[in-house]
PDB file of C-alpha atoms in Angstrom:
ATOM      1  CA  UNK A   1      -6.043   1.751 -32.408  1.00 63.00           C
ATOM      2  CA  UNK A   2      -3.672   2.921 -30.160  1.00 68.00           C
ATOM      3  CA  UNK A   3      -1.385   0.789 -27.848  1.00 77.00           C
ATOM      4  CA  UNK A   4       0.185   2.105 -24.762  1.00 86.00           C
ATOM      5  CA  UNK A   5       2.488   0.768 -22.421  1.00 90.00           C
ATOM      6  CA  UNK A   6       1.243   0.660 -19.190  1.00 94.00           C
ATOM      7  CA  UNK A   7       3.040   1.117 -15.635  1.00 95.00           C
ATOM      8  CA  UNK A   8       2.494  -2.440 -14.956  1.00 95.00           C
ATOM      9  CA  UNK A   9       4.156  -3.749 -17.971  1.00 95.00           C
ATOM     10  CA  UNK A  10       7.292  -1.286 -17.818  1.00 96.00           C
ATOM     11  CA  UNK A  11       7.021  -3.261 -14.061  1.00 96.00           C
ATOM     12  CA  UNK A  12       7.041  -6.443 -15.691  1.00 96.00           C
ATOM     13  CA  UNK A  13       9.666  -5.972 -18.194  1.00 97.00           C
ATOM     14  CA  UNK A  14      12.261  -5.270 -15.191  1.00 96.00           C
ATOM     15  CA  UNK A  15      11.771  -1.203 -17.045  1.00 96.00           C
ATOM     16  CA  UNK A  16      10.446  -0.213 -13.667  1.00 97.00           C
ATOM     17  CA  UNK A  17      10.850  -1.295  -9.966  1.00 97.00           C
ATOM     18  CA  UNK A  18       8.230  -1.175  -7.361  1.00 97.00           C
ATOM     19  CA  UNK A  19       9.817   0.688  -4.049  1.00 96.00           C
ATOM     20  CA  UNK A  20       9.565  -1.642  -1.062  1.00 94.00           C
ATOM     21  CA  UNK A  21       5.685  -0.827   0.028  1.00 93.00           C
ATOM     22  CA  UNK A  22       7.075  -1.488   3.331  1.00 93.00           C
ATOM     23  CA  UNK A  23      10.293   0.994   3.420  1.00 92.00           C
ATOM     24  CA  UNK A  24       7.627   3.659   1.675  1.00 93.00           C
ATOM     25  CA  UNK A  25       5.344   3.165   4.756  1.00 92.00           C
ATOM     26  CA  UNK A  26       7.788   3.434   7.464  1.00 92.00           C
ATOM     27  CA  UNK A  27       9.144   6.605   5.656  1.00 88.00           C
ATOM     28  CA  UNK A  28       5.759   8.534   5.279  1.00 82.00           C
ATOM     29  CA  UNK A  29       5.761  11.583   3.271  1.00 79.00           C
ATOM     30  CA  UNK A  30       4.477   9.469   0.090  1.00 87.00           C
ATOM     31  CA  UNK A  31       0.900  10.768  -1.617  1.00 86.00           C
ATOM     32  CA  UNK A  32       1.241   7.694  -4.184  1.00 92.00           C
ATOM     33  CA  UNK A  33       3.106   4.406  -4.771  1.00 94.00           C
ATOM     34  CA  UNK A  34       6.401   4.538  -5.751  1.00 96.00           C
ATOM     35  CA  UNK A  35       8.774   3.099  -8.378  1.00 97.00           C
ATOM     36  CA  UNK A  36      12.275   3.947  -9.988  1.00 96.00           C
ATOM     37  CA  UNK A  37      13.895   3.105 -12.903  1.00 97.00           C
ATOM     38  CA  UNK A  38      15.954   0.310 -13.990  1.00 97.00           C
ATOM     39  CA  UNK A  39      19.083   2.957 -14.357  1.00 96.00           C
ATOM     40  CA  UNK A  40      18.297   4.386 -10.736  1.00 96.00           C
ATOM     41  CA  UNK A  41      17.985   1.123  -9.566  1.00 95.00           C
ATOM     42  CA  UNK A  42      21.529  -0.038 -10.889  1.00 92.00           C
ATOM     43  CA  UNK A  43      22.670   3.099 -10.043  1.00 92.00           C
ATOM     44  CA  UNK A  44      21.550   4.214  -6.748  1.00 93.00           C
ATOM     45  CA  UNK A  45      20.364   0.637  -4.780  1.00 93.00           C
ATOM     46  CA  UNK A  46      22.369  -2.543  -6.046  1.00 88.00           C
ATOM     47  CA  UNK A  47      25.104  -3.507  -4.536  1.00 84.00           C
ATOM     48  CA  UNK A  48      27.439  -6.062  -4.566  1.00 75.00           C
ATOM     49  CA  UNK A  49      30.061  -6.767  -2.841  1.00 66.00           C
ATOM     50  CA  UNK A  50      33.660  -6.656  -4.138  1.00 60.00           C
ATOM     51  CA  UNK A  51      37.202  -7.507  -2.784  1.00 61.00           C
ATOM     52  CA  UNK A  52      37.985  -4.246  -0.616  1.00 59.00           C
ATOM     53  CA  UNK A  53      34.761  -2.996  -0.185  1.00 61.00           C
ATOM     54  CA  UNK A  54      33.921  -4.982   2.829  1.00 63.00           C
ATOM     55  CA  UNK A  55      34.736  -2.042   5.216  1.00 63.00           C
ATOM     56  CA  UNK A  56      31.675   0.158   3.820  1.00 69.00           C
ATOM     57  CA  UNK A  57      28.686  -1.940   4.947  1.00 74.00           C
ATOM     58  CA  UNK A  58      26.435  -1.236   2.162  1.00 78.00           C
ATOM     59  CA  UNK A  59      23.318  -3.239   1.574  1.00 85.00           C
ATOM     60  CA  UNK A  60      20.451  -3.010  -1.046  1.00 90.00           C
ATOM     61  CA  UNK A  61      18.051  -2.514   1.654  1.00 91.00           C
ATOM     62  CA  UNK A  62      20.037   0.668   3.252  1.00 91.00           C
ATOM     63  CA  UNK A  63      20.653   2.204   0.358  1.00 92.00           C
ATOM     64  CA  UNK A  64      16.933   2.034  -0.736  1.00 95.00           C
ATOM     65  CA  UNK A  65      16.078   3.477   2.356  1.00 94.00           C
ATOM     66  CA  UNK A  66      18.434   6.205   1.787  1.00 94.00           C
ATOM     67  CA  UNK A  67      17.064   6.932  -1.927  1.00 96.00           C
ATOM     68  CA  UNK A  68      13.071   6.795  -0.286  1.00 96.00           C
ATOM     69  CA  UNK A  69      14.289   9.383   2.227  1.00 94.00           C
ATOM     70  CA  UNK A  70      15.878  11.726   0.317  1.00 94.00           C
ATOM     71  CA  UNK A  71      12.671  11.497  -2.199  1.00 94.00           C
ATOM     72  CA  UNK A  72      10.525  12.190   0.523  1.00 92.00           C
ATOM     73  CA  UNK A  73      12.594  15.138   2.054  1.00 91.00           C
ATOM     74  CA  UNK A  74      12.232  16.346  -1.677  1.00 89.00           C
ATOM     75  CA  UNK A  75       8.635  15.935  -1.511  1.00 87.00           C
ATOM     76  CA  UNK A  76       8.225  17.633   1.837  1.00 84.00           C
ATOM     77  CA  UNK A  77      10.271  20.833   0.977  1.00 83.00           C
ATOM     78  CA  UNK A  78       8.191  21.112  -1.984  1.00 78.00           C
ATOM     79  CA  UNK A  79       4.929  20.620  -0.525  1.00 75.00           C
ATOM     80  CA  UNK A  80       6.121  23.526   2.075  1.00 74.00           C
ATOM     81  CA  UNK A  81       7.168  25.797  -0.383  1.00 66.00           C
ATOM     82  CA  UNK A  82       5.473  29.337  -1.463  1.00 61.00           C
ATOM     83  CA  UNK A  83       5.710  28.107  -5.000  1.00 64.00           C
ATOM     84  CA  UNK A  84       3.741  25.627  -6.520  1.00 59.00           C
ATOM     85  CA  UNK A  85       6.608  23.882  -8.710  1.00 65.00           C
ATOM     86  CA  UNK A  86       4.136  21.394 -10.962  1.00 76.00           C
ATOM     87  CA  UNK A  87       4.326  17.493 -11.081  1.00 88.00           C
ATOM     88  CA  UNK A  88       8.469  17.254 -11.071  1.00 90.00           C
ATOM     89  CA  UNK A  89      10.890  17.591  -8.582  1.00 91.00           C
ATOM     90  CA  UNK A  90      14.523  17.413  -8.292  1.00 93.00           C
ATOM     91  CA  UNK A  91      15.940  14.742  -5.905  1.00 94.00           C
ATOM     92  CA  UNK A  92      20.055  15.233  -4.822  1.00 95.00           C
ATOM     93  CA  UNK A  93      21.645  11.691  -3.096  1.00 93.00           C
ATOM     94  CA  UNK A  94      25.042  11.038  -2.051  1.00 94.00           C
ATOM     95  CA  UNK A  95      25.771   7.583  -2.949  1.00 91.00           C
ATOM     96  CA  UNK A  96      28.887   5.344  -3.634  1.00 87.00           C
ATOM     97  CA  UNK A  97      28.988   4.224  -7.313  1.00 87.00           C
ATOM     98  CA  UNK A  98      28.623  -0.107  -7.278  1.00 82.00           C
ATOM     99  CA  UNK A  99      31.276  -0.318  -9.584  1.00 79.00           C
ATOM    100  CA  UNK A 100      33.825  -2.773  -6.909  1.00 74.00           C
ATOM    101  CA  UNK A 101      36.129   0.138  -6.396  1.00 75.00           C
ATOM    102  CA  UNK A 102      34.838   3.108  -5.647  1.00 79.00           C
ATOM    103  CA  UNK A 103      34.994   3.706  -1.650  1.00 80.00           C
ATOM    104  CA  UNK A 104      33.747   8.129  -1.732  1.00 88.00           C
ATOM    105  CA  UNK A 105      30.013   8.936  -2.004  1.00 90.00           C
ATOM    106  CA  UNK A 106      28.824  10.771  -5.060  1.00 93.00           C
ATOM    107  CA  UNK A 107      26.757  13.404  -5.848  1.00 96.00           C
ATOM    108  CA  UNK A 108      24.148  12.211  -7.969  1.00 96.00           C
ATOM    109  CA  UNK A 109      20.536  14.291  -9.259  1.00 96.00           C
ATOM    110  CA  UNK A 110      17.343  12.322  -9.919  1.00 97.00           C
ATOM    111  CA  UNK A 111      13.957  13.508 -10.657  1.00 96.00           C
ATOM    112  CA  UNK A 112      10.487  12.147  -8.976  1.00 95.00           C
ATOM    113  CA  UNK A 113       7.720  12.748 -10.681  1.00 94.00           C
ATOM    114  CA  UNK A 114       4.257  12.465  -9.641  1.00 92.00           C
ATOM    115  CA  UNK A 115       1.197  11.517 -12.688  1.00 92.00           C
ATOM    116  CA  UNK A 116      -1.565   9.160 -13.494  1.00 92.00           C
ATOM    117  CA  UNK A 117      -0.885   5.722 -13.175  1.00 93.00           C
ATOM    118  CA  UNK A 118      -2.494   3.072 -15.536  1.00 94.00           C
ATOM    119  CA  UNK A 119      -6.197   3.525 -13.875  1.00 93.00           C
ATOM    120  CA  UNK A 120      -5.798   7.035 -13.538  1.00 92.00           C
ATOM    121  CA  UNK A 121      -4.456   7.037  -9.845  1.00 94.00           C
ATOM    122  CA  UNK A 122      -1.474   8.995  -8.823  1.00 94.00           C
ATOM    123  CA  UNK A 123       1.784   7.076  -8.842  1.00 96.00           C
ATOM    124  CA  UNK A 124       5.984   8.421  -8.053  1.00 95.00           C
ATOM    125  CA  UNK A 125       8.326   7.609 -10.895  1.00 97.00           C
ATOM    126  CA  UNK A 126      12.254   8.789  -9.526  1.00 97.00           C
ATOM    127  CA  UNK A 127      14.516   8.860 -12.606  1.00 97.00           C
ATOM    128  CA  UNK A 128      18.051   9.756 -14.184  1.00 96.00           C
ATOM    129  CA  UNK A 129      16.903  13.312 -15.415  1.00 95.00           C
ATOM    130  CA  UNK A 130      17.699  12.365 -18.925  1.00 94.00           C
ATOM    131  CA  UNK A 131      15.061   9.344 -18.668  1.00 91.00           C
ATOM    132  CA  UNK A 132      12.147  12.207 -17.729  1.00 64.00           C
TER     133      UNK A 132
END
């Protein structure tokens, strides 16, 4: 007998984290529900604040927002392009690292990936490259 580990238990184990349903809606440009990984997530969305970097107004909810747009600009240049380029796409974001002292945006590359989901429906995983 096989066992495989579904999409809703990597969700359960804190391995994967459901996009805000509502933030995908308001963006648009989304065939499937969306999720990113615990990495991208630490990476790319939390934030804390930290003694000096009051001045750059981040919040968890912004930079979500900026993560589901650049995904879905991703999505939209390849659904426009000539070239068919399969079930993976590349996904560039500017972000500033939540480390409490970085205050410069960085270049960061993340992948989105579009497959079956545990019933067979279509679902958006965005990783670190090295997680895909």
């Amino acid at each position: 007998m096989t066992t495989t580990y579904t999409r809703a238990q990597a969700i359960a184990d804190g391995y994967l984290i459901e996009a805000d349903p509502q933030l995908v809606a308001t963006l648009g440009g989304f065939p499937a529900p969306v999720a990113y990984t615990d990495a991208v997530f630490r990476e790319c969305i939390a934030w804390r604040d930290a003694p000096g970097t009051e001045a750059l107004r981040q919040d968890e909810v912004q930079r979500e927002w900026d993560l589901l747009l650049m995904t879905s600009r991703a999505i939209g240049a390849a659904c426009s392009s000539a070239r068919p380029r399969g079930n993976r796409l590349t996904v560039e974001l500017f972000r500033i690292p939540c480390d409490g002292s970085s205050v410069k945006a960085q270049r960061v590359i993340l992948v989105a990936t579009i497959g079956p989901g545990d019933c067979g429906e279509p679902v958006i995983t965005i990783a670190r490259p090295s997680e895909g």
